[in-house]
Short mmCIF file of C-alpha atoms and ligand atoms in Angstrom, two decimals:
data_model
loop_
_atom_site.label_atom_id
_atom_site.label_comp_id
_atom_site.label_asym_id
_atom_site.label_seq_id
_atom_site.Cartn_x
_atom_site.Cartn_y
_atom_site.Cartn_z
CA UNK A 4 25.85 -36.91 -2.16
CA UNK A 5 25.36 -33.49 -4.50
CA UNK A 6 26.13 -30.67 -2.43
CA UNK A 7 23.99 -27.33 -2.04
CA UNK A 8 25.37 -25.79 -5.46
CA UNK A 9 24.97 -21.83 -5.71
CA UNK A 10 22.98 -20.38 -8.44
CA UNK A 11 22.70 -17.09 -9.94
CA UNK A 12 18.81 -15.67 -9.87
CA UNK A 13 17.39 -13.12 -11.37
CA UNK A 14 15.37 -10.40 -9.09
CA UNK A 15 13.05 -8.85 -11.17
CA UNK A 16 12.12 -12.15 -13.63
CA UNK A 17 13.24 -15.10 -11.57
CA UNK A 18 15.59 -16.46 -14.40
CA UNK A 19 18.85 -18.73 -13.18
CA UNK A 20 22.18 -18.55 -14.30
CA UNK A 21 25.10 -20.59 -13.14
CA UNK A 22 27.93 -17.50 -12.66
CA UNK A 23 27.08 -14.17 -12.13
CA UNK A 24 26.76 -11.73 -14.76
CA UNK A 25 25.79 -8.02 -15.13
CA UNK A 26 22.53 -8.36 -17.18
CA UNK A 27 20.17 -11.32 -17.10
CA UNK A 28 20.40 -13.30 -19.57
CA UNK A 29 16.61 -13.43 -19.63
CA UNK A 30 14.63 -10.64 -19.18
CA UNK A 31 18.04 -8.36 -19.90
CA UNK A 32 17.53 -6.18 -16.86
CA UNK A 33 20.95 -4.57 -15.01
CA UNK A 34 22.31 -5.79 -11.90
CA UNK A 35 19.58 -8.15 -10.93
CA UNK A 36 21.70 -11.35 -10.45
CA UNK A 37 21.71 -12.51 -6.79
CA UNK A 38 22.82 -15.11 -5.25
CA UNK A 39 20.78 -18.36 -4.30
CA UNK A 40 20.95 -21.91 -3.32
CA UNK A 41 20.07 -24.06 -6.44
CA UNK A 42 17.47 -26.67 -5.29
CA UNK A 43 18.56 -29.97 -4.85
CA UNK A 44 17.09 -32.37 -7.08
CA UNK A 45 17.31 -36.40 -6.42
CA UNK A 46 18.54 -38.94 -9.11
CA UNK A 47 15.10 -40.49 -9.67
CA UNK A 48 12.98 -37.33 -9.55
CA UNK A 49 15.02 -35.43 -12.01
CA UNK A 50 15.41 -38.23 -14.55
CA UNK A 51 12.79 -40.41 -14.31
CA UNK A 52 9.60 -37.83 -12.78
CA UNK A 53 8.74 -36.45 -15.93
CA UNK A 54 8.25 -39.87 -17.88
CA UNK A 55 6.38 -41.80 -14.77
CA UNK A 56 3.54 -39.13 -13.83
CA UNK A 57 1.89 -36.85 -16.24
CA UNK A 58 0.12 -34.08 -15.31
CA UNK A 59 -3.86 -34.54 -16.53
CA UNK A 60 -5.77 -31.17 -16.79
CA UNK A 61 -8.97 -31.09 -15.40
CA UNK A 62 -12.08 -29.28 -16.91
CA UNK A 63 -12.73 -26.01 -15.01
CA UNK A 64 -16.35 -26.68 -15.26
CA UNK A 65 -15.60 -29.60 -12.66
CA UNK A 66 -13.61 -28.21 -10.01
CA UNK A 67 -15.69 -26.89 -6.78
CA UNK A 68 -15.31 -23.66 -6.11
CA UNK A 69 -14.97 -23.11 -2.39
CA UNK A 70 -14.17 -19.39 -0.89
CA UNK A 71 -11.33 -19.61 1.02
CA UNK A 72 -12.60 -19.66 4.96
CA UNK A 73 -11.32 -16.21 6.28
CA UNK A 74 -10.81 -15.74 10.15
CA UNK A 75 -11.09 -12.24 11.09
CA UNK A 76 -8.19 -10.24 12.34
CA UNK A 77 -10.87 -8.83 15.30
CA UNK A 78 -9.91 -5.38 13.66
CA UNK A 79 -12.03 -4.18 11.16
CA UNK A 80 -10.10 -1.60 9.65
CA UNK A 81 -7.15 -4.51 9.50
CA UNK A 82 -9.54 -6.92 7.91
CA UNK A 83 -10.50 -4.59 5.06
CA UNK A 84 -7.26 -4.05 3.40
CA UNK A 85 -6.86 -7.88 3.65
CA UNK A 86 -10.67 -8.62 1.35
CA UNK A 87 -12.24 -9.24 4.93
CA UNK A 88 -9.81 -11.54 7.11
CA UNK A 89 -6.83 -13.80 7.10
CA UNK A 90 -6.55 -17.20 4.93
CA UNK A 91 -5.28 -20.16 6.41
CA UNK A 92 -2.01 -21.18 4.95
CA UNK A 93 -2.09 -17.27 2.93
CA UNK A 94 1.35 -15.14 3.53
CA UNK A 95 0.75 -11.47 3.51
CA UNK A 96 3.60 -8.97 3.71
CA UNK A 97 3.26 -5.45 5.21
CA UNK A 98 5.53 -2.63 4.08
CA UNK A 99 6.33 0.89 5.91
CA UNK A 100 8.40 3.21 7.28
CA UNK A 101 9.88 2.86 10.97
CA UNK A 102 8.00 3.87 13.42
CA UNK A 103 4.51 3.75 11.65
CA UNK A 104 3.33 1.00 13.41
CA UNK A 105 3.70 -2.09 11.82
CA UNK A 106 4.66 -4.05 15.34
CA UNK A 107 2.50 -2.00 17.22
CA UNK A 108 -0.77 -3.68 14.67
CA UNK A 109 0.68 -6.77 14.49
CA UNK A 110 0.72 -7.67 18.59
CA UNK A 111 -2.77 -5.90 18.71
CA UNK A 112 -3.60 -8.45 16.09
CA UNK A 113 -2.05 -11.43 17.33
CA UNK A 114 -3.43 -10.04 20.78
CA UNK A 115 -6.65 -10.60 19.72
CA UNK A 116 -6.28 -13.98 17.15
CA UNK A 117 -5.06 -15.58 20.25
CA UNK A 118 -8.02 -15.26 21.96
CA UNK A 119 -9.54 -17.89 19.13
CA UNK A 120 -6.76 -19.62 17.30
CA UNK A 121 -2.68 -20.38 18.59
CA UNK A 122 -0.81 -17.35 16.97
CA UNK A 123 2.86 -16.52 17.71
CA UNK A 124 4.85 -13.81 17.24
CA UNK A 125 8.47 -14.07 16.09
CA UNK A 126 10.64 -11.30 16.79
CA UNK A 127 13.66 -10.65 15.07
CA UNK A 128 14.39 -6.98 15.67
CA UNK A 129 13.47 -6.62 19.73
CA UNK A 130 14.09 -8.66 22.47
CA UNK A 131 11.45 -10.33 24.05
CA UNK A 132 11.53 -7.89 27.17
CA UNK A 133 10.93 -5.37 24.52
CA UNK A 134 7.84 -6.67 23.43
CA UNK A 135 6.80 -7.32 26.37
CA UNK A 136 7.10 -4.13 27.67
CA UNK A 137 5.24 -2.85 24.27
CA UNK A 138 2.79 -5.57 25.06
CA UNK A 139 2.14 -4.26 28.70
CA UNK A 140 1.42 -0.18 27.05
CA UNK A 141 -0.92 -2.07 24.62
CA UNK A 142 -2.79 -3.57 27.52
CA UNK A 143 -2.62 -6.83 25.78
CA UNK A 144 0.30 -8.32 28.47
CA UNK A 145 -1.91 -11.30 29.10
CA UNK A 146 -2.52 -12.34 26.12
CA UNK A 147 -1.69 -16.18 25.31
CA UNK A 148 0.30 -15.22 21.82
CA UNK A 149 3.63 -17.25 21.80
CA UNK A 150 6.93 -14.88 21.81
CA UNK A 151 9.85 -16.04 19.92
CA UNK A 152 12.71 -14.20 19.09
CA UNK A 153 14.82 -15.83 16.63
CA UNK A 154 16.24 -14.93 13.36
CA UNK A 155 17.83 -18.37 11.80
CA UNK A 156 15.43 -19.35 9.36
CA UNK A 157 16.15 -23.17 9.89
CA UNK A 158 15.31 -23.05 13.93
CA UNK A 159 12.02 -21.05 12.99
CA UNK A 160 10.86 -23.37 10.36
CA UNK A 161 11.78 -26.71 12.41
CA UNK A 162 9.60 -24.73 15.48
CA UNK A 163 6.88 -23.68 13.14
CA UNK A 164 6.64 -27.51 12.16
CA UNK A 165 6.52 -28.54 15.96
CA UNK A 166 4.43 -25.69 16.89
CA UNK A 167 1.62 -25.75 14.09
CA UNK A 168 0.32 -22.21 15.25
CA UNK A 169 -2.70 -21.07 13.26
CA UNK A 170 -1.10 -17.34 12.79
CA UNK A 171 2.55 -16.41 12.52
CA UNK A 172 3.64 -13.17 12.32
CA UNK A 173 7.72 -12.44 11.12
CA UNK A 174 9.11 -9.25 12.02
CA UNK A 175 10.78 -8.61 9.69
CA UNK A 176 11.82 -10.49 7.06
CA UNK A 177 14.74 -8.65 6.59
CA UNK A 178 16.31 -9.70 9.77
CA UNK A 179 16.55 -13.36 9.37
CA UNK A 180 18.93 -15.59 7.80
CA UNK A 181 19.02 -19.05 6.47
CA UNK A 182 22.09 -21.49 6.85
CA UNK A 183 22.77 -22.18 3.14
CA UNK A 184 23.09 -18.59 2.19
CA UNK A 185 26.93 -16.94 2.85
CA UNK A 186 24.97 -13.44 2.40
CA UNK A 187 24.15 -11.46 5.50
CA UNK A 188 20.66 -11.27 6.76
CA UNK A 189 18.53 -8.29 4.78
CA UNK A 190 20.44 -9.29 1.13
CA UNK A 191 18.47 -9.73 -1.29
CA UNK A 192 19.21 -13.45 -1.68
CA UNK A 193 18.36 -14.01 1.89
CA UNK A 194 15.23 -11.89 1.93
CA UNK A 195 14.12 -14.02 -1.37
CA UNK A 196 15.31 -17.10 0.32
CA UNK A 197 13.77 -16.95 3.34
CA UNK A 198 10.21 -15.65 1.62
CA UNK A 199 10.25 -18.67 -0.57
CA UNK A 200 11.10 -21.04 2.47
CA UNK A 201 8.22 -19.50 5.05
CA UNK A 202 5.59 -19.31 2.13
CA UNK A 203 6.32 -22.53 1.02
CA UNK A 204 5.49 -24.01 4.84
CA UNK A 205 2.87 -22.25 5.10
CA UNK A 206 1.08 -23.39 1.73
CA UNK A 207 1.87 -27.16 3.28
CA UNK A 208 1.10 -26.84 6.95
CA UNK A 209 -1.84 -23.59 6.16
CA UNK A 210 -0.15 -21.63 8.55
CA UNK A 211 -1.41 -18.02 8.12
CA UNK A 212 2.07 -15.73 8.14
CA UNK A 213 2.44 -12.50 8.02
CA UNK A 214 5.59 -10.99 7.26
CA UNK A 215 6.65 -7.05 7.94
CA UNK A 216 8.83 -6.01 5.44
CA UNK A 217 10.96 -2.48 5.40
CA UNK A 218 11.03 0.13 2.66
CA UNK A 219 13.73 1.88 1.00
CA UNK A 220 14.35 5.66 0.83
CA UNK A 221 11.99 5.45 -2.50
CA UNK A 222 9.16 4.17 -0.39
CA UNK A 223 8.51 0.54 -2.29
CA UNK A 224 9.30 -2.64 -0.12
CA UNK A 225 12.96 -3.54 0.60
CA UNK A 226 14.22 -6.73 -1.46
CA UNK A 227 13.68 -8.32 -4.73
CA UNK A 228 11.23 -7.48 -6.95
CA UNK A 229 9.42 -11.28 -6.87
CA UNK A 230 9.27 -10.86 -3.15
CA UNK A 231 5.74 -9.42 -4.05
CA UNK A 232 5.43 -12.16 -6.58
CA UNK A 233 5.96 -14.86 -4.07
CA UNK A 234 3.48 -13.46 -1.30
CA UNK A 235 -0.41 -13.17 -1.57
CA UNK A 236 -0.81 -10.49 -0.21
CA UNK A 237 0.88 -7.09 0.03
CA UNK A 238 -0.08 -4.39 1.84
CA UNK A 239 1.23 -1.06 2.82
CA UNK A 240 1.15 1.34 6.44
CA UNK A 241 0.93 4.77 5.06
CA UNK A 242 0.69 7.87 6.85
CA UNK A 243 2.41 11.21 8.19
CA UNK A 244 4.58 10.55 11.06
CA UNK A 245 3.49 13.69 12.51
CA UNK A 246 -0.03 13.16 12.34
CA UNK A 247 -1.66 10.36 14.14
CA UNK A 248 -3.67 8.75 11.25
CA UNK A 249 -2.00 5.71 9.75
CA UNK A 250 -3.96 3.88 6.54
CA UNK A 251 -3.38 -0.08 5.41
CA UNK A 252 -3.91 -0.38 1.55
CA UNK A 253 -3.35 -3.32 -0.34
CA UNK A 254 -1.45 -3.33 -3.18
CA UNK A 255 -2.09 -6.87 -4.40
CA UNK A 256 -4.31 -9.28 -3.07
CA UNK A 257 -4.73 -12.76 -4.00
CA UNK A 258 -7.59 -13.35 -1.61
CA UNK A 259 -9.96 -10.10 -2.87
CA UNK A 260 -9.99 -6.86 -4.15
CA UNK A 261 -6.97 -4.32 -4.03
CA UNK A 262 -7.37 -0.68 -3.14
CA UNK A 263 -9.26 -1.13 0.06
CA UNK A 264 -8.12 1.24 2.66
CA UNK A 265 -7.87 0.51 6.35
CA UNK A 266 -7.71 3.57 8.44
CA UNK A 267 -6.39 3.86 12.30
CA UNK A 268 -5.67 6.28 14.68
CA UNK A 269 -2.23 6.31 16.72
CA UNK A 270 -3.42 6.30 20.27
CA UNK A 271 -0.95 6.24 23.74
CA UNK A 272 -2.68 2.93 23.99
CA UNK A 273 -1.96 1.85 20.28
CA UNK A 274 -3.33 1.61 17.28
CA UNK A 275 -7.46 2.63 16.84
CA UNK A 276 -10.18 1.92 14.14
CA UNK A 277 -11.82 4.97 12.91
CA UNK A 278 -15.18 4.21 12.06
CA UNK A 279 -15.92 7.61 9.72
CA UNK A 280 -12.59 8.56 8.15
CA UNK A 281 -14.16 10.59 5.28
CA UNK A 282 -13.12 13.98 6.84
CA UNK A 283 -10.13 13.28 8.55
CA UNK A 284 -7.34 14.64 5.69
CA UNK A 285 -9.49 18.06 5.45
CA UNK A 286 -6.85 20.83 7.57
CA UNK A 287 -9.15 23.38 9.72
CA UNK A 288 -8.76 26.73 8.50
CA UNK A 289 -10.19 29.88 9.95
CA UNK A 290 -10.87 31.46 6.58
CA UNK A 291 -10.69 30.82 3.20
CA UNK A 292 -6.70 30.05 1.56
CA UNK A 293 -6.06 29.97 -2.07
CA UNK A 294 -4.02 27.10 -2.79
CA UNK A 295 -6.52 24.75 -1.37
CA UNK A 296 -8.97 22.50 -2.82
CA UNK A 297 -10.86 19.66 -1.30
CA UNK A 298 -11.04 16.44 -3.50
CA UNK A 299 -13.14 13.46 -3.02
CA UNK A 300 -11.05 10.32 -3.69
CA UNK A 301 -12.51 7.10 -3.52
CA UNK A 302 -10.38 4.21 -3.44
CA UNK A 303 -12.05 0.71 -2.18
CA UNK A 304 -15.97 1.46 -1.04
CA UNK A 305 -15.81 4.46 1.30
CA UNK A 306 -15.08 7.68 -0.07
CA UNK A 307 -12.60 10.19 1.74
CA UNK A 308 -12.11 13.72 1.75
CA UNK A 309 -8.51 15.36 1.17
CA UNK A 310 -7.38 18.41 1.49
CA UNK A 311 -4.74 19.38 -1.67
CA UNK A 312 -2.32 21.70 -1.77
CA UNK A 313 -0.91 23.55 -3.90
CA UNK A 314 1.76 26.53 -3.39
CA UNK A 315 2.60 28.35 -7.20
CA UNK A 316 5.81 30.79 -6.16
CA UNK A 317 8.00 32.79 -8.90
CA UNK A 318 11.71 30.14 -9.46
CA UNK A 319 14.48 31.60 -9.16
CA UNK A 320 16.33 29.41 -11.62
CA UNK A 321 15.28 25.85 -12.80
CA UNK A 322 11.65 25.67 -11.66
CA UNK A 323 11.04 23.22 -9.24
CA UNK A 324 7.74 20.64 -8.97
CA UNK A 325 7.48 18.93 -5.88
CA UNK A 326 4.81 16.75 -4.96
CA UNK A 327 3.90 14.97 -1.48
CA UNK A 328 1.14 11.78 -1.59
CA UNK A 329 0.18 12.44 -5.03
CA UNK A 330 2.72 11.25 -8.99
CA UNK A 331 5.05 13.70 -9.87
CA UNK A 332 4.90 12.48 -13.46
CA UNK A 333 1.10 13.25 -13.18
CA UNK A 334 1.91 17.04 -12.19
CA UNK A 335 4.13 17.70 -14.78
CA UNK A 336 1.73 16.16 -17.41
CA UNK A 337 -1.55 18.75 -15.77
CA UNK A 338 0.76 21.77 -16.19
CA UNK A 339 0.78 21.11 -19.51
CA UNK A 340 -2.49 20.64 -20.32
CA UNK A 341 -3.07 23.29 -18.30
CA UNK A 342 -1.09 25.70 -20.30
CA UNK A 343 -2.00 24.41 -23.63
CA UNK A 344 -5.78 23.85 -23.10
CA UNK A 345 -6.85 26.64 -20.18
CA UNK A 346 -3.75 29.37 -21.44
CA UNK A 347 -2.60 29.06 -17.88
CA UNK A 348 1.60 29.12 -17.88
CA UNK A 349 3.93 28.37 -15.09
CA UNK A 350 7.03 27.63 -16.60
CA UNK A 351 8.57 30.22 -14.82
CA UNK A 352 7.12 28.67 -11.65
CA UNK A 353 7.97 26.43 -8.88
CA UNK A 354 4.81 23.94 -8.15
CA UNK A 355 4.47 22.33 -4.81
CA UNK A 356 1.71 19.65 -4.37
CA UNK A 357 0.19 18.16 -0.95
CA UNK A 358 -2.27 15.63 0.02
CA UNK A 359 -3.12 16.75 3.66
CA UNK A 360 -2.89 14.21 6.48
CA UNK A 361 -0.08 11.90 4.82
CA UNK A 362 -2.39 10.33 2.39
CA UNK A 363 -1.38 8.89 -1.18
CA UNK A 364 -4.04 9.29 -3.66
CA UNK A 365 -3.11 7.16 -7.23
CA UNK A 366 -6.63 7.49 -8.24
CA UNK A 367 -6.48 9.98 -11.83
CA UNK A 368 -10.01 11.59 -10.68
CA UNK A 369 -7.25 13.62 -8.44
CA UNK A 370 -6.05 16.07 -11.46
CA UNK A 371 -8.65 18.28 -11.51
CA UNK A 372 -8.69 19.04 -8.05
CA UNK A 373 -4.55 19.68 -8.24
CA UNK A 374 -4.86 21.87 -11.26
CA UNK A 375 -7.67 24.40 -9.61
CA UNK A 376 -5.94 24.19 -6.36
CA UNK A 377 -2.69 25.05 -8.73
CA UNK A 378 -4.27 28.40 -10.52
CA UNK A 379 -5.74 29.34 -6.91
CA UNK A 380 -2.54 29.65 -5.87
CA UNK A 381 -0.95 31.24 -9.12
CA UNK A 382 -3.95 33.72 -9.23
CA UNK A 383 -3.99 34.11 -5.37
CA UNK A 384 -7.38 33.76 -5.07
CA UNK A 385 -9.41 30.96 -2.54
CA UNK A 386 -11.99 28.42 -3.77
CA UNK A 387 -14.72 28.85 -1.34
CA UNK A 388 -14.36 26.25 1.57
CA UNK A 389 -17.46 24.51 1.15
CA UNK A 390 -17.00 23.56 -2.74
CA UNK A 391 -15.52 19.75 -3.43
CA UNK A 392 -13.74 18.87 -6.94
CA UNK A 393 -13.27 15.12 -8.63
CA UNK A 394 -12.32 14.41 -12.31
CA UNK A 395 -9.53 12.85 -14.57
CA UNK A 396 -7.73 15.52 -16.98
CA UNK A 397 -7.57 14.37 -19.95
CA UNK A 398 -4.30 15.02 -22.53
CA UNK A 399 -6.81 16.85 -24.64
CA UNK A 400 -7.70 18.98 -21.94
CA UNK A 401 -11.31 17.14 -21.65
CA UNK A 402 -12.40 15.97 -17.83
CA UNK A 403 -13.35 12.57 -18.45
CA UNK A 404 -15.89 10.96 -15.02
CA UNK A 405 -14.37 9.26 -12.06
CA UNK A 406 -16.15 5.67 -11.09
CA UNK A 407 -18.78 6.52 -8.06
CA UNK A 408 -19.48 10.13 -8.67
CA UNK A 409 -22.92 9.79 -7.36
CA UNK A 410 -21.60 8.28 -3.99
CA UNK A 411 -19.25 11.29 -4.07
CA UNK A 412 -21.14 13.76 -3.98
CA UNK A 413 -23.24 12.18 -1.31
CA UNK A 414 -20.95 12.10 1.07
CA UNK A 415 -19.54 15.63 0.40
CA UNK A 416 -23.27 16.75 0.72
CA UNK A 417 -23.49 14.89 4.30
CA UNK A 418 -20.05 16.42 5.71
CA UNK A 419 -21.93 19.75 4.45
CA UNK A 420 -20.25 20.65 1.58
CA UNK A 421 -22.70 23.13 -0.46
CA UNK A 422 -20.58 23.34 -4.20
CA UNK A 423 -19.26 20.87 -6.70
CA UNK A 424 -17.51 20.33 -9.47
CA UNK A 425 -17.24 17.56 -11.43
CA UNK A 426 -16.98 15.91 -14.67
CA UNK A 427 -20.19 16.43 -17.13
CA UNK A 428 -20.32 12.69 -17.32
CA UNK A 429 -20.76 12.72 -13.76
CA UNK A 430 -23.65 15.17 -13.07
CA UNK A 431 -26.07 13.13 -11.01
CA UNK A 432 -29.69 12.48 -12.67
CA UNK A 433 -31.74 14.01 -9.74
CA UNK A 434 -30.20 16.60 -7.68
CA UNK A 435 -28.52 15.73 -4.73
CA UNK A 436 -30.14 17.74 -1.53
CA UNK A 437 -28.07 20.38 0.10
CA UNK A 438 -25.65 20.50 -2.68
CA UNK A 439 -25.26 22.37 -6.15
CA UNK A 440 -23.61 20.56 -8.69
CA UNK A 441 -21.67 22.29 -12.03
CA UNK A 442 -20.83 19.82 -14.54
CA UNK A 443 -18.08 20.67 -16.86
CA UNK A 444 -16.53 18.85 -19.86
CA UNK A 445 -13.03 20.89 -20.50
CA UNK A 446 -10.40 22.29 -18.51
CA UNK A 447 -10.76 26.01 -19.44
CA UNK A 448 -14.11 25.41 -18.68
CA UNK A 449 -13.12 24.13 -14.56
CA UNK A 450 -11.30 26.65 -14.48
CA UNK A 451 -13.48 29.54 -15.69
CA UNK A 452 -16.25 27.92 -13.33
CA UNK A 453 -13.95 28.10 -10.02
CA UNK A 454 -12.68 31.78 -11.02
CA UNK A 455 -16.43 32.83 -10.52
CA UNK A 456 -16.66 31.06 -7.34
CA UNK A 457 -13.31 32.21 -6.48
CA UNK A 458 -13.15 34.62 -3.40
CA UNK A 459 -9.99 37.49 -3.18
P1 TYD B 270 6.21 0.51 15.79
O1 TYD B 270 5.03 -0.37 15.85
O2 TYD B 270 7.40 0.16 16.59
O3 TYD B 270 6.65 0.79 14.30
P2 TYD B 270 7.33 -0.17 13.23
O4 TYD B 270 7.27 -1.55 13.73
O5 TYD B 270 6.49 0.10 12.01
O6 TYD B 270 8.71 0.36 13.05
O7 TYD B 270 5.70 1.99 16.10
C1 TYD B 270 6.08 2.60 17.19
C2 TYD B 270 5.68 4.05 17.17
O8 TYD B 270 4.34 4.22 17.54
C3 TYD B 270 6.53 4.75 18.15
O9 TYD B 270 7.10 5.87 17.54
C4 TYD B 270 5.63 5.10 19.27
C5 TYD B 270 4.25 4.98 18.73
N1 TYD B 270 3.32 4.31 19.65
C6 TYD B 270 2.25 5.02 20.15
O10 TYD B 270 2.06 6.20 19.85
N2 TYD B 270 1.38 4.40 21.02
C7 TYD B 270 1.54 3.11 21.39
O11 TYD B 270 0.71 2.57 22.16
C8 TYD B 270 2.66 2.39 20.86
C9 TYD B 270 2.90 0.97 21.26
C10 TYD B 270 3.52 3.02 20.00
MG1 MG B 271 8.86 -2.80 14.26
#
């Protein structure tokens, strides 16, 4: 009898190593080494496996090509994100802050899969009286979801095999622990461990499982690295905690197309689809600020509105650049082509950047919006409230075209926005009713063009 021997693996790459060391010996990252359970291999399967059965290739041209059969969430704004519903035996993993909402969703979900298919809820973080009780506020108390709370990997599996629900939803990952590990629950060896385990079930028996997942300080999901590597799905729960608007984006998605934004409201009765979200992240103002300019992000098929921010204020010392829902690195690299290409210096500046309403934007056609909502500021003077800005900035100072501009503008012109502007490349062939379009091609050129809109 070999016993359960402990290995050495790798976070970030997945390489094994018999002791522990401080660099892997494979892809040479730092402090990735964690501890594991090596798999156990029987006599005749290691020695013999490789010479008895070999694999045959098959011509692409001859395998069927099925869609994998999606059963909707019964929340539209949930089944976006995921490329329009779950997959049986697919294991998604949801990422976010406390208190966002992640087990609120998740028993609306299950709530309403049970209606259809057998879907259970494991809890590993409240009691069952606790979810309950949430259960009851959600209005969903009668609901036929099975409850289990139970964090030993090995009694969940063994009931998951029994069980055979159609849905499973593990909250969170970072509260269970299996047997074979000596680490305590939320280690990285456990999270891995456990991932691998669940995922692997659910490939065999095509359970659907969900798994929440916490973030660190940073903001990317708790764990190792190949967490997200051994999922299909990952998905985030973004969102101010003061504001009531939470979004679902996926970040990877082997099932469909990344990028695709759910959007919900925070309700005293849970979680709520909003069908129009384009203008939610716009703040109400009664007049016209400087430091303000509204961008038109896409991101997935619906465009949005945001509100950004910016506040330019003399440093006293180091200058300081802050940003909130939009890349630091990104800021840094539009003050420089801002001083180099449009003469516009603030070196001896502090820069603070916000997306309004909690919202990250990654999207590059945010830059030109941040850099005229940046000289607003600096020059104190407001970009008229009804003008809209989209556009990459280009290292050369150039404003190269975002993907969609047409749709854009369209939906800036239907939320009654009278002013644009947007890359050359962009400018629509006919003109777009109720709106006036200025193309430009270079940053001085933005920037002269929003100095003669500008109002003092
Ligand atoms: P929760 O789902 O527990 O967050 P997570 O699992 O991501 O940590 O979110 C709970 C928060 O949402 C809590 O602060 C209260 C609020 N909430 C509502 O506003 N309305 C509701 O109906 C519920 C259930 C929670
Ligand atoms: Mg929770």
């Amino acid at each position: 009898m070999s016993r359960n021997k402990t290995v050495y693996l790798c976070s970030e790459c997945g390489a094994d190593s018999p002791k522990w060391q401080g660099q892997c010996p494979a892809c040479g990252a730092w402090n990735t080494l964690v501890e594991s359970v090596a798999e156990m291999k029987s006599e005749s399967q290691s020695r013999f496996l490789s010479l008895s059965s070999v694999a045959k290739a098959q011509p692409l041209s001859e395998i069927e090509a099925r869609e994998a059969a999606r059963v909707s969430t019964g929340i539209r704004e949930f089944d976006r994100p995921l490329g329009g519903g779950l997959v049986a035996g697919g294991v998604a993993l949801i990422g976010g802050d406390p208190g966002i909402g992640k087990s609120t969703l998740l028993l609306q979900t299950l709530a309403k899969l049970s209606e259809r298919v057998p879907a259970l809820y494991i809890s590993g973080e409240e009691s069952s009286e606790q979810v309950a009780l949430r259960a009851r506020r959600l209005g969903v108390a009668a609901s036929r979801m099975g409850l289990l709370t139970e964090i030993n990997l090995e009694k969940i599996l063994a009931f998951l095999k029994s069980e055979r629900p159609a849905v499973a939803v593990v909250d969170s990952i970072q509260t269970l622990w299996s047997e074979q590990l000596h680490s305590a629950p939320g280690s990285v060896a456990q999270v891995r461990e456990c991932a691998a385990q669940l995922t692997r079930l659910a490939k065999q028996l095509a359970i659907t499982i969900i798994l929440v997942g916490h973030v660190t300080k940073e903001g990317a999901l708790a764990g190792p690295r190949i967490l997200e590597h051994i999922v299909d799905t990952v998905l985030y729960f973004e969102g101010d905690a003061h504001s009531s608007f939470r979004l679902i984006r996926a970040f990877k998605n082997r099932f469909g197309a990344v990028n695709e934004l759910g959007v919900f409201a925070m309700t005293e009765t849970g979680l709520k689809s909003v069908d129009n979200p384009s203008a939610l992240f716009l703040s109400q103002h009664e007049r016209d600020i400087p430091g303000a300019a509204i961008l038109v992000t896409q991101e997935g098929v619906r465009p949005l509105l945001v509100e950004i921010q910016a506040l330019v204020d003399g440093a006293h010392g180091n200058p300081r650049r802050l940003t909130v829902g939009l890349d630091a690195q990104r800021l840094a690299m539009l003050l420089a082509v801002l001083h180099r290409h449009a003469g516009i210096a603030c070196f001896d500046q502090d820069v603070f950047i916000n997306a309004v309403g909690g919202v990250r934007i990654i999207e590059p056609a945010a830059d030109l919006a941040v850099a005229l909502a940046i000289v607003s500021s600096l020059k104190n003077r407001a970009l008229p409230e009804k003008l809209i800005v989209f556009g990459e900035v280009g290292l050369a100072g150039e404003i190269r075209p975002a993907p969609r501009g047409q749709e854009r503008l369209k939906e800036a012109a239907k939320l009654g926005f009278s002013h644009a502007i947007i890359p050359k490349a962009n400018l629509p062939r006919r003109p777009i009713p109720g709106i006036t379009v200025t193309g430009v091609a270079r940053i001085d050129e933005a920037v002269t063009c929003a100095a003669n809109f500008s109002v003092s």
